[in-house]
Amino acid sequence: MTYNSTGLVVHDADAHIMETPNWLRDHADPAIRDRLEPLRYPSGNELRQTGDPSEQLADLDTAFDRLAQRHAADEYR
């Protein structure tokens, strides 16, 4: 992802780690799990590195799977 006017590509060491849409629900006590809603990302800013945020918001699980695959790729490291 380009971060400056020179076009230099920079990879942040923390890879902008963030919670996936279902992380809390997936790890919650079964007694309350069904009452928890998935996280939402209304600004879309968090999804820009995988494409158009409006398209990513349509299927957050798939968008986060793509992010995980991208971060695991040898060319990303």
CSV table of N, CA and C in Angstrom, one decimal:
chain,number,residue,atom,x,y,z
A,1,MET,N,0.8,-1.2,0.0
A,1,MET,CA,0.0,0.0,0.0
A,1,MET,C,0.9,1.2,0.0
A,2,THR,N,0.6,2.2,-0.9
A,2,THR,CA,1.5,3.4,-0.9
A,2,THR,C,1.1,4.3,0.2
A,3,TYR,N,2.1,4.8,0.9
A,3,TYR,CA,1.9,5.7,2.0
A,3,TYR,C,2.4,7.1,1.8
A,4,ASN,N,3.1,7.4,0.7
A,4,ASN,CA,3.7,8.7,0.6
A,4,ASN,C,3.7,9.2,-0.9
A,5,SER,N,4.0,10.4,-1.1
A,5,SER,CA,4.0,11.0,-2.4
A,5,SER,C,5.0,10.4,-3.4
A,6,THR,N,6.1,9.8,-2.9
A,6,THR,CA,7.1,9.2,-3.7
A,6,THR,C,6.7,7.9,-4.3
A,7,GLY,N,5.6,7.3,-3.8
A,7,GLY,CA,5.2,6.0,-4.3
A,7,GLY,C,5.9,4.8,-3.6
A,8,LEU,N,6.7,5.1,-2.6
A,8,LEU,CA,7.4,4.1,-1.8
A,8,LEU,C,6.4,3.2,-1.1
A,9,VAL,N,6.6,1.9,-1.3
A,9,VAL,CA,5.7,0.9,-0.6
A,9,VAL,C,6.2,0.6,0.8
A,10,VAL,N,5.4,0.8,1.8
A,10,VAL,CA,5.8,0.5,3.1
A,10,VAL,C,4.8,-0.5,3.8
A,11,HIS,N,5.4,-1.5,4.4
A,11,HIS,CA,4.6,-2.4,5.2
A,11,HIS,C,4.7,-2.2,6.7
A,12,ASP,N,3.7,-1.8,7.4
A,12,ASP,CA,3.7,-1.6,8.8
A,12,ASP,C,4.0,-2.9,9.5
A,13,ALA,N,4.8,-2.9,10.6
A,13,ALA,CA,5.1,-4.1,11.3
A,13,ALA,C,3.9,-4.7,12.0
A,14,ASP,N,2.9,-3.9,12.4
A,14,ASP,CA,1.8,-4.5,13.1
A,14,ASP,C,0.7,-4.9,12.1
A,15,ALA,N,0.8,-4.6,10.8
A,15,ALA,CA,-0.1,-5.0,9.8
A,15,ALA,C,-1.5,-4.5,10.1
A,16,HIS,N,-1.6,-3.5,10.9
A,16,HIS,CA,-2.9,-2.9,11.3
A,16,HIS,C,-3.9,-4.0,11.7
A,17,ILE,N,-3.4,-4.8,12.7
A,17,ILE,CA,-4.2,-5.9,13.3
A,17,ILE,C,-5.5,-5.3,13.8
A,18,MET,N,-6.6,-5.9,13.5
A,18,MET,CA,-7.9,-5.5,14.0
A,18,MET,C,-8.8,-6.8,14.2
A,19,GLU,N,-9.8,-6.6,15.0
A,19,GLU,CA,-10.7,-7.7,15.2
A,19,GLU,C,-11.5,-8.0,14.0
A,20,THR,N,-11.8,-9.3,13.8
A,20,THR,CA,-12.6,-9.7,12.7
A,20,THR,C,-14.1,-9.5,13.1
A,21,PRO,N,-15.0,-9.5,12.2
A,21,PRO,CA,-16.4,-9.2,12.5
A,21,PRO,C,-17.0,-10.1,13.6
A,22,ASN,N,-16.6,-11.3,13.6
A,22,ASN,CA,-17.2,-12.3,14.6
A,22,ASN,C,-16.4,-12.7,15.7
A,23,TRP,N,-15.2,-12.0,16.0
A,23,TRP,CA,-14.3,-12.5,17.0
A,23,TRP,C,-15.0,-12.6,18.4
A,24,LEU,N,-15.7,-11.6,18.8
A,24,LEU,CA,-16.3,-11.7,20.1
A,24,LEU,C,-17.4,-12.8,20.2
A,25,ARG,N,-18.2,-12.8,19.2
A,25,ARG,CA,-19.3,-13.9,19.2
A,25,ARG,C,-18.7,-15.3,19.2
A,26,ASP,N,-17.6,-15.5,18.4
A,26,ASP,CA,-17.0,-16.8,18.3
A,26,ASP,C,-16.3,-17.2,19.6
A,27,HIS,N,-16.0,-16.3,20.5
A,27,HIS,CA,-15.3,-16.7,21.7
A,27,HIS,C,-16.1,-16.4,23.0
A,28,ALA,N,-17.4,-16.0,22.8
A,28,ALA,CA,-18.2,-15.7,23.9
A,28,ALA,C,-18.8,-16.9,24.5
A,29,ASP,N,-19.2,-16.8,25.8
A,29,ASP,CA,-19.9,-17.9,26.4
A,29,ASP,C,-21.1,-18.3,25.6
A,30,PRO,N,-21.3,-19.6,25.4
A,30,PRO,CA,-22.5,-20.1,24.6
A,30,PRO,C,-23.8,-19.5,25.1
A,31,ALA,N,-23.9,-19.2,26.4
A,31,ALA,CA,-25.2,-18.7,26.9
A,31,ALA,C,-25.6,-17.3,26.4
A,32,ILE,N,-24.6,-16.6,26.0
A,32,ILE,CA,-24.9,-15.2,25.5
A,32,ILE,C,-24.5,-15.0,24.0
A,33,ARG,N,-23.9,-16.0,23.4
A,33,ARG,CA,-23.4,-15.9,22.1
A,33,ARG,C,-24.4,-15.4,21.0
A,34,ASP,N,-25.6,-15.9,21.1
A,34,ASP,CA,-26.6,-15.6,20.1
A,34,ASP,C,-27.1,-14.1,20.3
A,35,ARG,N,-26.9,-13.5,21.4
A,35,ARG,CA,-27.3,-12.1,21.6
A,35,ARG,C,-26.3,-11.1,21.1
A,36,LEU,N,-25.1,-11.5,20.7
A,36,LEU,CA,-24.1,-10.6,20.2
A,36,LEU,C,-24.1,-10.4,18.7
A,37,GLU,N,-24.1,-9.1,18.3
A,37,GLU,CA,-24.1,-8.8,16.9
A,37,GLU,C,-22.7,-8.7,16.4
A,38,PRO,N,-22.4,-9.1,15.1
A,38,PRO,CA,-21.1,-8.9,14.6
A,38,PRO,C,-20.6,-7.4,14.6
A,39,LEU,N,-19.3,-7.2,14.7
A,39,LEU,CA,-18.8,-5.9,14.6
A,39,LEU,C,-19.2,-5.2,13.3
A,40,ARG,N,-19.3,-3.9,13.3
A,40,ARG,CA,-19.5,-3.2,12.0
A,40,ARG,C,-18.4,-2.2,11.8
A,41,TYR,N,-18.2,-1.9,10.5
A,41,TYR,CA,-17.1,-1.0,10.1
A,41,TYR,C,-17.7,0.1,9.2
A,42,PRO,N,-18.5,1.0,9.7
A,42,PRO,CA,-19.3,1.9,8.9
A,42,PRO,C,-18.5,2.9,8.1
A,43,SER,N,-17.3,3.2,8.5
A,43,SER,CA,-16.5,4.1,7.7
A,43,SER,C,-15.9,3.5,6.5
A,44,GLY,N,-15.7,2.1,6.6
A,44,GLY,CA,-15.0,1.4,5.5
A,44,GLY,C,-13.5,1.6,5.4
A,45,ASN,N,-13.0,2.5,6.2
A,45,ASN,CA,-11.6,2.8,6.1
A,45,ASN,C,-10.7,1.5,6.4
A,46,GLU,N,-11.2,0.7,7.3
A,46,GLU,CA,-10.5,-0.5,7.7
A,46,GLU,C,-10.3,-1.5,6.6
A,47,LEU,N,-11.2,-1.4,5.6
A,47,LEU,CA,-11.2,-2.4,4.5
A,47,LEU,C,-10.6,-1.9,3.2
A,48,ARG,N,-10.0,-0.7,3.2
A,48,ARG,CA,-9.5,-0.2,1.9
A,48,ARG,C,-8.4,-1.0,1.3
A,49,GLN,N,-7.6,-1.7,2.0
A,49,GLN,CA,-6.5,-2.4,1.5
A,49,GLN,C,-6.9,-3.7,0.7
A,50,THR,N,-8.2,-4.1,0.8
A,50,THR,CA,-8.7,-5.2,0.0
A,50,THR,C,-9.6,-4.8,-1.1
A,51,GLY,N,-9.8,-3.5,-1.3
A,51,GLY,CA,-10.6,-3.1,-2.4
A,51,GLY,C,-11.6,-2.1,-2.0
A,52,ASP,N,-12.7,-1.9,-2.8
A,52,ASP,CA,-13.7,-0.9,-2.5
A,52,ASP,C,-14.4,-1.3,-1.2
A,53,PRO,N,-14.4,-0.3,-0.2
A,53,PRO,CA,-15.1,-0.6,1.1
A,53,PRO,C,-16.5,-1.0,1.0
A,54,SER,N,-17.3,-0.4,0.0
A,54,SER,CA,-18.7,-0.7,-0.1
A,54,SER,C,-18.9,-2.2,-0.5
A,55,GLU,N,-18.0,-2.7,-1.3
A,55,GLU,CA,-18.1,-4.1,-1.7
A,55,GLU,C,-17.7,-5.0,-0.6
A,56,GLN,N,-16.6,-4.6,0.2
A,56,GLN,CA,-16.1,-5.4,1.3
A,56,GLN,C,-17.2,-5.5,2.4
A,57,LEU,N,-17.9,-4.4,2.6
A,57,LEU,CA,-19.0,-4.4,3.7
A,57,LEU,C,-20.1,-5.4,3.4
A,58,ALA,N,-20.3,-5.7,2.1
A,58,ALA,CA,-21.4,-6.7,1.8
A,58,ALA,C,-21.1,-8.1,2.4
A,59,ASP,N,-19.8,-8.4,2.5
A,59,ASP,CA,-19.4,-9.7,3.1
A,59,ASP,C,-18.2,-9.6,3.9
A,60,LEU,N,-18.3,-9.2,5.1
A,60,LEU,CA,-17.1,-9.0,6.0
A,60,LEU,C,-16.3,-10.2,6.2
A,61,ASP,N,-16.9,-11.3,6.3
A,61,ASP,CA,-16.1,-12.6,6.6
A,61,ASP,C,-15.2,-12.8,5.4
A,62,THR,N,-15.7,-12.7,4.2
A,62,THR,CA,-14.8,-12.9,3.0
A,62,THR,C,-13.7,-11.9,3.0
A,63,ALA,N,-14.1,-10.6,3.3
A,63,ALA,CA,-13.1,-9.5,3.2
A,63,ALA,C,-12.0,-9.8,4.2
A,64,PHE,N,-12.3,-10.3,5.4
A,64,PHE,CA,-11.3,-10.6,6.4
A,64,PHE,C,-10.5,-11.8,6.0
A,65,ASP,N,-11.1,-12.8,5.4
A,65,ASP,CA,-10.3,-13.9,4.9
A,65,ASP,C,-9.3,-13.5,3.9
A,66,ARG,N,-9.7,-12.6,3.0
A,66,ARG,CA,-8.7,-12.1,2.0
A,66,ARG,C,-7.6,-11.3,2.7
A,67,LEU,N,-7.9,-10.5,3.7
A,67,LEU,CA,-6.8,-9.8,4.4
A,67,LEU,C,-5.9,-10.8,5.1
A,68,ALA,N,-6.4,-11.8,5.7
A,68,ALA,CA,-5.5,-12.8,6.4
A,68,ALA,C,-4.6,-13.5,5.4
A,69,GLN,N,-5.2,-13.9,4.2
A,69,GLN,CA,-4.4,-14.5,3.2
A,69,GLN,C,-3.3,-13.6,2.7
A,70,ARG,N,-3.6,-12.3,2.5
A,70,ARG,CA,-2.6,-11.4,2.0
A,70,ARG,C,-1.5,-11.2,3.0
A,71,HIS,N,-1.8,-11.1,4.3
A,71,HIS,CA,-0.8,-10.9,5.3
A,71,HIS,C,0.1,-12.1,5.5
A,72,ALA,N,-0.4,-13.3,5.2
A,72,ALA,CA,0.3,-14.5,5.3
A,72,ALA,C,1.2,-14.8,4.1
A,73,ALA,N,1.0,-14.1,3.0
A,73,ALA,CA,1.8,-14.4,1.8
A,73,ALA,C,3.2,-14.0,1.9
A,74,ASP,N,4.1,-14.7,1.3
A,74,ASP,CA,5.6,-14.4,1.4
A,74,ASP,C,5.9,-13.0,0.8
A,75,GLU,N,5.2,-12.6,-0.3
A,75,GLU,CA,5.5,-11.3,-0.9
A,75,GLU,C,5.1,-10.2,0.0
A,76,TYR,N,4.2,-10.4,1.0
A,76,TYR,CA,3.7,-9.3,1.9
A,76,TYR,C,4.8,-9.1,3.0
A,77,ARG,N,5.5,-10.2,3.3
A,77,ARG,CA,6.5,-10.1,4.4
A,77,ARG,C,7.7,-9.5,3.9
